[in-house]
Amino acid sequence: MAMHQLDLPLNNNENANLPSNYRARLIHLLSGDLDFHHKNSRYASHNFHAFPAKFPPQLPGVFIQALTAPGEAVLDPMMGSGTTILEAYLLGRRAVGFDIDPLARLITQVKVTPIDPEKIRAIGNNILTQAHYAVTQNCSELEEQLKHLWDSNTKKFVDYWFAPETQIELLALRNEIEKIEEPDIRAFFEVAFSAIIITKSGGVSLALDLAHTRPHRAKIIVTENNRGKITEVSSGKRFTTKILRSALEEFGKRYLQNLNGLVSSREGQIQPVLKYGNAQKLPLDAESIDLIVTSPPYASNAIDYMRAHKFSLVWLGHNIDELGKKRKQYVGGETTSDFTFEPLPPKTQAIVSNLSAVDSKKGQVLHRYYSEMTRVLREMYRVLKPGKASIVVVGSSIMRGIDTQTHQCLAEIGEAVGFEVPKIGIRNLDRNRRMMPAGTKINLDSQIQQRMHVEYVIGFYKPDHKISGDSK
Ligand SMILES: C[S@@+](CC[C@H](N)C(=O)[O-])C[C@H]1O[C@@H](n2cnc3c(N)ncnc32)[C@H](O)[C@@H]1O
């Protein structure tokens, strides 16, 4: 191979056996084990809040350690719950993150903010005492407040998805959290509050499941006090049964659990810069970033972030109509009116055309996704320094029985905007540990089903023409 890429300093033991040439090192990493099954992913604040399709911390971790030096800039333009950002922060890199989802931004911010645990303990205790008092002594005031808290659409949503007794408890908690003056501490408790609602199984809401595109509501509710009753429910109905837990108790457990994961400020750590922002138009200078590690949404809204996130966002001051408008801006959305499509390279265009032949509306939705990803990849190329890489983790989607071949299409689009794609790595999903869109039963006869249980790790390399015109 021609020696035209930057050689990296071998700065720690972990990197001692890696090739010193940057591009060779990238290929080496993408050829290694990217599954990270049986690895502990719960250290530091990684486990503060559930998040759909969150990747294991080791994934960004290995690329950050091997491809950057301390102090260098690591970007995740669709940061989600901030796995890349937290890893970069813990490793002493300068993390930069964007997301258009308000909850993603809140969770990530809290994960990388050092706070005095004693303050959390004292304030948490006080929140619980005051909320308990309000629920037991001033319940009618809370009921009155609930009547006027939201506009009619938001109220309809809350009444459908939350039992009356849960609403009272959540409001009592929310009232106490709102009184906290220090923004970092208030945000910490908002995340713990949200984490008791947004879980794979719908937390304290009546949703049975928040990992799927369309949540289902429990028809039979069993409160914790009469939990024994669940055995009387016939097996057919078991799937519509939910044990209703106390929001106060769940919050009490959750904030103490999160308190144990709080990051502390250490020498060499740089506070990340996190902003609300669209990955298709980043407010960053050209050639300012040393490494990108990110995972975009699946095509065709396979994971609908806003559908799950609004369950806690309505309690944190957002309203349903405003959230519905925001949802349209997510990459992978389904509306195509007033959308500016991008021309696609040939293989990607062929997949879109095949789908359009079966279902023209779905074809447009897929064209929208690849157009959005064209703009995202163009931005990644612009902000990345020459001779550096962008790691993009994606899964394929099945639309009308057609495999969208997302990894191949994104690789082709990446090449069209100027990247080289030296290697696409494969990782097998540990389905037990992840909030994922598809069912958990694997039909081994179906190639498509098998494909849904792997993800692809695409290595995009931005050639450095100053070092050598030949980048192959
Ligand atoms: C697969 S998730 C990222 C998960 C993340 N890697 C983690 O470990 O938590 C994809 C994220 O893309 C975000 N997103 C969707 N459209 C976006 C856009 N136009 N700009 C920025 N972020 C966007 C979603 O809000 C979601 O948080």
Coordinates of C-alpha atoms and ligand atoms in Angstrom, one line a residue:
M1 CA 0.0 0.0 0.0
A2 CA 1.3 3.5 -0.9
M3 CA 2.4 5.5 2.2
H4 CA 0.1 8.4 1.6
Q5 CA -1.9 8.6 4.8
L6 CA -1.0 10.1 8.1
D7 CA 0.9 7.9 10.5
L8 CA -0.6 7.9 14.0
P9 CA 1.4 8.0 17.3
L10 CA 1.1 4.8 19.2
N11 CA 0.0 6.4 22.4
N12 CA -1.1 3.6 24.6
N13 CA -0.8 -0.1 25.2
E14 CA -4.2 -0.9 23.6
N15 CA -2.9 0.6 20.3
A16 CA 0.5 -1.0 20.4
N17 CA -0.5 -3.9 18.1
L18 CA -2.4 -1.8 15.6
P19 CA -1.0 -0.7 12.2
S20 CA 0.6 2.7 12.4
N21 CA -0.8 3.8 9.1
Y22 CA -4.2 5.5 9.6
R23 CA -6.2 3.9 6.8
A24 CA -4.7 0.4 7.5
R25 CA -5.7 0.9 11.1
L26 CA -9.2 1.8 10.2
I27 CA -9.5 -1.4 8.1
H28 CA -8.0 -3.4 10.9
L29 CA -10.6 -2.1 13.4
L30 CA -13.5 -2.7 11.0
S31 CA -12.4 -6.3 10.5
G32 CA -12.3 -7.0 14.3
D33 CA -15.0 -8.1 16.6
L34 CA -17.7 -5.4 16.7
D35 CA -20.3 -7.3 18.5
F36 CA -19.2 -6.5 22.1
H37 CA -21.5 -9.1 23.5
H38 CA -21.0 -9.9 27.2
K39 CA -19.2 -6.6 27.7
N40 CA -20.3 -4.3 30.5
S41 CA -22.1 -1.3 29.0
R42 CA -23.4 0.1 32.3
Y43 CA -20.3 1.9 33.5
A44 CA -20.3 5.7 34.3
S45 CA -23.5 7.4 33.2
H46 CA -24.1 5.2 30.1
N47 CA -27.2 3.7 31.7
F48 CA -29.0 6.8 32.8
H49 CA -31.9 6.5 30.3
A50 CA -33.2 3.9 27.8
F51 CA -32.8 4.9 24.2
P52 CA -33.9 3.0 21.0
A53 CA -31.0 1.6 18.9
K54 CA -28.3 2.9 21.3
F55 CA -25.0 1.3 20.5
P56 CA -22.6 -0.3 23.1
P57 CA -20.1 2.2 24.5
Q58 CA -17.2 -0.1 23.4
L59 CA -18.1 0.6 19.7
P60 CA -17.3 4.3 19.7
G61 CA -14.7 3.6 22.4
V62 CA -12.4 1.5 20.2
F63 CA -12.5 3.9 17.3
I64 CA -11.9 7.0 19.4
Q65 CA -9.0 5.4 21.2
A66 CA -7.3 4.1 18.1
L67 CA -8.0 6.9 15.7
T68 CA -7.6 10.1 17.8
A69 CA -5.3 11.5 20.4
P70 CA -6.4 13.2 23.6
G71 CA -7.7 16.8 23.0
E72 CA -8.8 16.0 19.4
A73 CA -12.4 16.7 18.2
V74 CA -14.9 13.8 18.0
L75 CA -18.3 14.6 16.5
D76 CA -21.6 12.8 16.7
P77 CA -24.1 14.8 14.5
M78 CA -27.1 12.5 15.6
M79 CA -25.9 11.8 19.1
G80 CA -29.1 10.2 20.5
S81 CA -28.4 9.4 24.1
G82 CA -24.8 10.5 23.8
T83 CA -22.9 7.2 23.8
T84 CA -20.1 8.6 21.5
I85 CA -20.1 11.9 23.4
L86 CA -19.7 10.3 26.8
E87 CA -16.9 7.9 25.6
A88 CA -15.1 10.8 24.0
Y89 CA -15.4 12.8 27.2
L90 CA -14.2 10.0 29.4
L91 CA -11.2 9.5 27.0
G92 CA -10.2 13.2 27.2
R93 CA -11.3 14.1 23.7
R94 CA -13.2 17.3 22.7
A95 CA -16.7 16.0 22.1
V96 CA -19.2 17.8 19.8
G97 CA -22.8 16.6 19.5
F98 CA -26.0 17.6 17.8
D99 CA -29.5 16.1 17.7
I100 CA -32.9 17.5 16.8
D101 CA -34.6 15.6 19.6
P102 CA -35.0 17.6 22.8
L103 CA -34.9 14.5 25.0
A104 CA -31.6 13.3 23.3
R105 CA -30.0 16.6 24.1
L106 CA -31.2 16.6 27.7
I107 CA -30.0 13.0 28.4
T108 CA -26.6 13.6 26.8
Q109 CA -26.0 16.8 28.7
V110 CA -26.8 15.2 32.0
K111 CA -24.5 12.2 31.3
V112 CA -21.5 14.4 30.9
T113 CA -22.1 17.0 33.7
P114 CA -20.2 16.4 36.9
I115 CA -22.5 17.2 39.9
D116 CA -21.9 16.9 43.6
P117 CA -23.6 13.6 44.6
E118 CA -24.4 14.9 48.1
K119 CA -26.5 17.7 46.6
I120 CA -28.4 15.2 44.5
R121 CA -29.0 13.0 47.6
A122 CA -30.3 15.9 49.6
I123 CA -32.5 17.4 46.9
G124 CA -33.8 13.9 45.8
N125 CA -34.8 13.2 49.4
N126 CA -36.6 16.5 49.6
I127 CA -38.4 16.0 46.2
L128 CA -39.8 12.6 47.4
T129 CA -40.9 14.0 50.8
Q130 CA -42.7 17.0 49.3
A131 CA -44.2 15.0 46.5
H132 CA -45.5 12.3 48.9
Y133 CA -47.0 15.1 51.1
A134 CA -48.7 16.6 48.1
V135 CA -50.2 13.3 46.9
T136 CA -51.5 12.3 50.3
Q137 CA -52.5 15.8 51.7
N138 CA -53.2 18.0 48.7
C139 CA -54.5 15.5 46.1
S140 CA -57.5 17.7 45.2
E141 CA -55.2 20.6 44.3
L142 CA -53.2 18.3 42.1
E143 CA -56.4 17.1 40.4
E144 CA -57.4 20.7 39.8
Q145 CA -54.0 21.6 38.4
L146 CA -54.2 18.6 36.0
K147 CA -57.4 19.9 34.5
H148 CA -55.7 23.1 33.3
L149 CA -52.1 22.0 32.7
W150 CA -52.3 21.2 29.0
D151 CA -54.1 22.1 25.8
S152 CA -56.9 19.7 24.8
N153 CA -54.8 17.5 22.4
T154 CA -52.0 17.0 25.0
K155 CA -54.6 16.3 27.7
K156 CA -56.3 13.7 25.5
F157 CA -52.9 12.0 25.0
V158 CA -52.0 12.1 28.7
D159 CA -55.5 10.8 29.8
Y160 CA -55.2 7.9 27.3
W161 CA -51.7 6.8 28.3
F162 CA -51.5 7.5 32.0
A163 CA -53.8 6.1 34.8
P164 CA -55.3 8.9 37.0
E165 CA -53.3 7.8 40.0
T166 CA -50.1 7.9 38.0
Q167 CA -50.9 11.4 36.7
I168 CA -51.2 12.7 40.3
E169 CA -47.9 11.2 41.3
L170 CA -46.1 12.4 38.2
L171 CA -47.5 15.9 38.6
A172 CA -46.4 16.0 42.2
L173 CA -42.8 15.0 41.1
R174 CA -42.8 17.5 38.3
N175 CA -43.9 20.4 40.5
E176 CA -41.0 19.7 42.9
I177 CA -38.4 19.3 40.1
E178 CA -39.5 22.6 38.5
K179 CA -38.7 24.4 41.8
I180 CA -34.9 23.4 41.6
E181 CA -33.0 26.5 40.7
E182 CA -29.7 25.1 39.5
P183 CA -30.1 24.0 35.9
D184 CA -27.7 21.1 36.0
I185 CA -29.4 19.6 39.0
R186 CA -32.9 20.2 37.6
A187 CA -31.8 18.5 34.4
F188 CA -30.4 15.5 36.3
F189 CA -33.8 15.0 38.0
E190 CA -35.7 15.5 34.7
V191 CA -33.7 12.7 33.2
A192 CA -34.5 10.4 36.2
F193 CA -38.1 11.4 35.9
S194 CA -38.2 10.6 32.1
A195 CA -36.4 7.3 32.7
I196 CA -39.3 5.9 34.7
I197 CA -41.7 6.6 31.8
I198 CA -39.6 5.7 28.8
T199 CA -38.5 2.1 29.2
K200 CA -38.8 -0.9 26.8
S201 CA -42.0 -1.9 28.6
G202 CA -43.5 1.6 28.9
G203 CA -42.5 2.4 32.5
V204 CA -45.2 3.9 34.6
S205 CA -47.4 4.7 31.6
L206 CA -50.1 2.4 30.3
A207 CA -48.1 1.6 27.2
L208 CA -47.1 -2.0 27.1
D209 CA -44.1 -1.4 24.9
L210 CA -42.3 1.6 23.7
A211 CA -39.7 -0.1 21.6
H212 CA -42.1 -0.7 18.7
T213 CA -43.3 1.8 16.2
R214 CA -46.9 1.8 17.6
P215 CA -47.2 1.4 21.4
H216 CA -50.1 -0.6 22.7
R217 CA -52.2 0.3 25.7
A218 CA -52.8 -2.1 28.6
K219 CA -56.4 -3.3 28.8
I220 CA -56.1 -4.8 32.2
I221 CA -54.1 -3.0 34.9
V222 CA -52.9 -4.7 38.0
T223 CA -51.7 -2.5 40.8
E224 CA -48.6 -3.5 42.7
N225 CA -50.6 -4.1 45.9
N226 CA -52.7 -6.8 44.2
R227 CA -49.9 -8.1 42.0
G228 CA -51.0 -11.7 42.8
K229 CA -54.0 -11.2 40.5
I230 CA -51.9 -11.5 37.4
T231 CA -52.0 -15.3 37.6
E232 CA -55.8 -15.1 37.1
V233 CA -55.4 -13.5 33.7
S234 CA -55.8 -16.0 30.9
S235 CA -52.7 -16.5 28.8
G236 CA -54.3 -14.7 25.8
K237 CA -54.9 -11.6 27.8
R238 CA -51.5 -11.7 29.5
F239 CA -50.1 -9.6 26.7
T240 CA -52.6 -6.8 27.5
T241 CA -51.9 -6.8 31.2
K242 CA -49.7 -4.4 33.0
I243 CA -48.6 -4.0 36.6
L244 CA -49.0 -0.4 37.6
R245 CA -46.1 0.7 39.7
S246 CA -45.9 3.8 41.9
A247 CA -44.2 6.7 40.1
L248 CA -42.9 8.0 43.4
E249 CA -41.2 4.7 44.2
E250 CA -39.8 4.2 40.8
F251 CA -38.4 7.7 40.8
G252 CA -36.8 7.1 44.2
K253 CA -35.0 4.0 42.9
R254 CA -34.1 5.6 39.6
Y255 CA -32.4 8.8 40.8
L256 CA -30.3 6.8 43.3
Q257 CA -29.3 4.4 40.6
N258 CA -28.3 7.3 38.3
L259 CA -26.5 9.0 41.2
N260 CA -24.1 6.1 41.3
G261 CA -23.1 6.7 37.6
L262 CA -22.5 10.4 37.9
V263 CA -19.3 11.5 36.1
S264 CA -16.8 13.4 38.2
S265 CA -14.5 16.1 36.8
R266 CA -11.0 14.9 36.3
E267 CA -7.9 16.5 34.9
G268 CA -7.7 16.2 31.1
Q269 CA -11.4 16.0 30.5
I270 CA -12.9 18.6 28.2
Q271 CA -16.6 19.7 28.6
P272 CA -18.4 18.6 25.4
V273 CA -20.3 21.2 23.2
L274 CA -23.8 19.9 22.7
K275 CA -26.5 21.7 20.7
Y276 CA -29.9 21.3 19.2
G277 CA -29.1 20.9 15.5
N278 CA -29.8 19.3 12.2
A279 CA -27.1 16.9 10.9
Q280 CA -28.0 18.0 7.3
K281 CA -26.6 21.5 8.1
L282 CA -24.1 21.6 10.8
P283 CA -22.9 24.9 12.3
L284 CA -19.3 23.8 12.2
D285 CA -16.3 25.0 10.3
A286 CA -15.0 23.0 7.4
E287 CA -12.1 20.6 8.3
S288 CA -12.5 21.1 12.0
I289 CA -13.3 17.5 13.2
D290 CA -10.8 14.6 13.7
L291 CA -13.3 11.7 13.9
I292 CA -17.1 11.1 13.5
V293 CA -18.8 8.2 15.1
T294 CA -22.6 8.1 14.6
S295 CA -25.7 6.0 14.0
P296 CA -28.5 7.5 11.9
P297 CA -32.1 6.5 12.2
Y298 CA -33.4 3.5 10.2
A299 CA -35.1 4.1 6.8
S300 CA -38.9 4.5 6.9
N301 CA -39.3 5.5 10.5
A302 CA -38.7 2.0 11.6
I303 CA -37.9 3.5 15.0
D304 CA -40.1 6.4 15.7
Y305 CA -38.2 8.4 18.3
M306 CA -40.8 11.0 18.9
R307 CA -43.6 8.6 19.3
A308 CA -41.8 7.2 22.4
H309 CA -40.2 10.4 23.6
K310 CA -43.4 12.4 23.8
F311 CA -44.5 10.2 26.7
S312 CA -42.1 12.0 28.9
L313 CA -41.7 15.3 27.0
V314 CA -45.4 16.2 27.6
W315 CA -44.6 16.2 31.3
L316 CA -41.5 18.3 30.8
G317 CA -43.4 21.3 29.3
H318 CA -43.8 20.3 25.6
N319 CA -47.2 19.9 23.9
I320 CA -48.3 17.3 21.4
D321 CA -48.9 19.5 18.4
E322 CA -45.4 21.1 18.7
L323 CA -43.8 17.6 19.1
G324 CA -45.8 16.4 16.0
K325 CA -44.3 19.2 13.9
K326 CA -40.8 18.4 15.1
R327 CA -41.3 14.7 14.2
K328 CA -41.5 15.6 10.5
Q329 CA -37.9 16.8 10.5
Y330 CA -36.3 13.5 11.7
V331 CA -34.2 11.7 9.1
G332 CA -36.3 8.7 7.9
G333 CA -39.7 10.5 8.3
E334 CA -42.6 9.6 6.1
T335 CA -43.9 12.8 4.7
T336 CA -42.7 13.7 1.2
S337 CA -44.7 16.8 0.3
D338 CA -42.6 19.9 0.0
F339 CA -39.5 17.8 0.2
T340 CA -36.4 18.5 -1.8
F341 CA -35.1 15.2 -3.3
E342 CA -31.5 14.7 -4.2
P343 CA -30.3 12.8 -7.3
L344 CA -29.1 9.3 -6.2
P345 CA -26.2 7.2 -7.5
P346 CA -27.1 4.3 -9.8
K347 CA -27.4 1.3 -7.4
T348 CA -29.2 3.3 -4.8
Q349 CA -31.6 4.7 -7.5
A350 CA -32.2 1.1 -8.7
I351 CA -33.4 0.0 -5.2
V352 CA -35.6 3.1 -4.9
S353 CA -37.1 2.3 -8.4
N354 CA -37.7 -1.4 -7.5
L355 CA -39.6 -0.3 -4.4
S356 CA -41.5 2.4 -6.3
A357 CA -42.6 -0.2 -8.8
V358 CA -44.3 -2.1 -6.0
D359 CA -45.5 0.9 -3.9
S360 CA -44.8 4.4 -5.2
K361 CA -45.5 6.1 -1.9
K362 CA -42.9 3.9 -0.1
G363 CA -40.5 4.5 -3.0
Q364 CA -40.7 8.2 -2.3
V365 CA -40.2 7.6 1.5
L366 CA -37.0 5.7 0.7
H367 CA -35.9 8.4 -1.8
R368 CA -36.4 10.9 1.0
Y369 CA -34.2 8.9 3.4
Y370 CA -31.4 8.5 0.9
S371 CA -31.7 12.3 0.1
E372 CA -31.4 13.2 3.7
M373 CA -28.5 10.9 4.2
T374 CA -26.8 12.4 1.1
R375 CA -27.0 15.8 2.8
V376 CA -25.8 14.3 6.1
L377 CA -22.8 12.6 4.5
R378 CA -21.9 15.7 2.5
E379 CA -21.8 17.6 5.8
M380 CA -19.7 15.0 7.4
Y381 CA -17.3 15.2 4.5
R382 CA -17.1 19.0 4.8
V383 CA -16.4 19.2 8.5
L384 CA -13.9 16.3 8.7
K385 CA -10.2 17.0 8.4
P386 CA -8.5 15.3 5.3
G387 CA -7.0 12.0 6.1
K388 CA -9.6 11.2 8.8
A389 CA -12.6 8.9 9.1
S390 CA -16.3 8.8 9.8
I391 CA -17.8 5.7 11.3
V392 CA -21.5 5.2 10.5
V393 CA -23.5 2.3 12.1
V394 CA -26.6 1.3 10.3
G395 CA -29.1 -1.5 9.9
S396 CA -31.1 -2.4 6.9
S397 CA -34.9 -2.0 6.7
I398 CA -37.4 -4.1 4.8
M399 CA -40.0 -2.1 2.9
R400 CA -42.8 -4.0 1.1
G401 CA -40.6 -7.1 1.2
I402 CA -37.6 -5.3 -0.4
D403 CA -34.3 -5.0 1.5
T404 CA -33.3 -1.4 1.4
Q405 CA -29.6 -2.4 1.6
T406 CA -28.9 0.7 3.6
H407 CA -25.2 -0.1 4.1
Q408 CA -24.5 -0.6 0.4
C409 CA -26.5 2.5 -0.5
L410 CA -24.9 4.7 2.1
A411 CA -21.4 3.5 1.0
E412 CA -22.3 4.4 -2.6
I413 CA -23.6 7.8 -1.6
G414 CA -20.5 8.4 0.5
E415 CA -18.3 7.7 -2.4
A416 CA -20.4 10.1 -4.6
V417 CA -19.7 12.9 -2.1
G418 CA -15.9 12.2 -2.0
F419 CA -15.3 9.6 0.6
E420 CA -13.5 6.3 0.1
V421 CA -15.1 3.3 1.7
P422 CA -12.2 0.9 2.5
K423 CA -14.3 -1.6 4.5
I424 CA -17.8 -2.2 5.9
G425 CA -17.7 -4.2 9.2
I426 CA -20.5 -6.4 10.5
R427 CA -21.9 -6.6 14.0
N428 CA -24.5 -9.1 15.3
L429 CA -27.1 -7.5 17.5
D430 CA -27.6 -8.7 21.1
R431 CA -31.3 -8.4 20.9
N432 CA -31.9 -9.0 24.5
R433 CA -30.1 -5.8 25.4
R434 CA -31.5 -3.4 22.9
M435 CA -34.6 -1.4 22.2
M436 CA -35.2 -2.5 18.6
P437 CA -38.0 -2.2 16.1
A438 CA -38.4 -5.8 14.9
G439 CA -39.7 -8.8 16.8
T440 CA -37.4 -10.8 19.0
K441 CA -38.1 -14.2 17.4
I442 CA -35.6 -15.1 14.8
N443 CA -36.8 -17.1 11.8
L444 CA -33.6 -18.7 10.7
D445 CA -35.1 -19.7 7.3
S446 CA -35.6 -16.1 6.4
Q447 CA -32.5 -14.3 5.0
I448 CA -34.3 -11.0 5.5
Q449 CA -34.9 -11.8 9.2
Q450 CA -31.3 -12.6 9.6
R451 CA -30.3 -9.4 7.9
M452 CA -32.4 -7.5 10.5
H453 CA -30.3 -8.9 13.2
V454 CA -27.1 -7.5 12.0
E455 CA -25.8 -4.0 11.8
Y456 CA -23.1 -2.6 9.5
V457 CA -20.3 -0.4 10.6
I458 CA -19.3 1.7 7.5
G459 CA -15.8 3.2 7.5
F460 CA -15.8 6.4 5.4
Y461 CA -12.3 7.7 4.8
K462 CA -11.7 11.3 3.6
P463 CA -8.6 11.1 1.4
D464 CA -5.8 13.6 2.0
H465 CA -4.9 14.8 -1.5
K466 CA -2.2 17.1 -0.1
I467 CA -0.3 14.0 1.1
S468 CA -0.9 12.1 -2.1
G469 CA -3.1 12.3 -5.1
D470 CA -3.4 8.5 -5.1
S471 CA -5.9 7.5 -2.4
K472 CA -6.5 3.9 -3.4
Ligands
LIG1 C1 -30.0 5.6 16.3 S1 -30.2 7.1 17.2 C2 -28.7 7.4 17.8 C3 -28.3 6.6 19.0 C4 -27.0 6.9 19.6 N1 -25.9 6.3 18.8 C5 -26.9 6.3 21.0 O1 -26.0 5.5 21.3 O2 -27.7 6.7 21.8 C6 -30.5 8.3 15.9 C7 -30.7 9.7 16.4 O3 -30.7 10.6 15.2 C8 -31.5 11.7 15.6 N2 -31.9 12.4 14.4 C9 -32.9 12.2 13.5 N3 -32.9 13.1 12.6 C10 -31.9 14.0 12.8 C11 -31.4 15.2 12.2 N4 -32.0 15.7 11.1 N5 -30.4 15.9 12.8 C12 -29.8 15.4 13.9 N6 -30.3 14.3 14.6 C13 -31.3 13.6 14.0 C14 -32.7 11.1 16.4 O4 -33.3 12.0 17.2 C15 -31.9 10.0 17.2 O5 -31.6 10.5 18.4

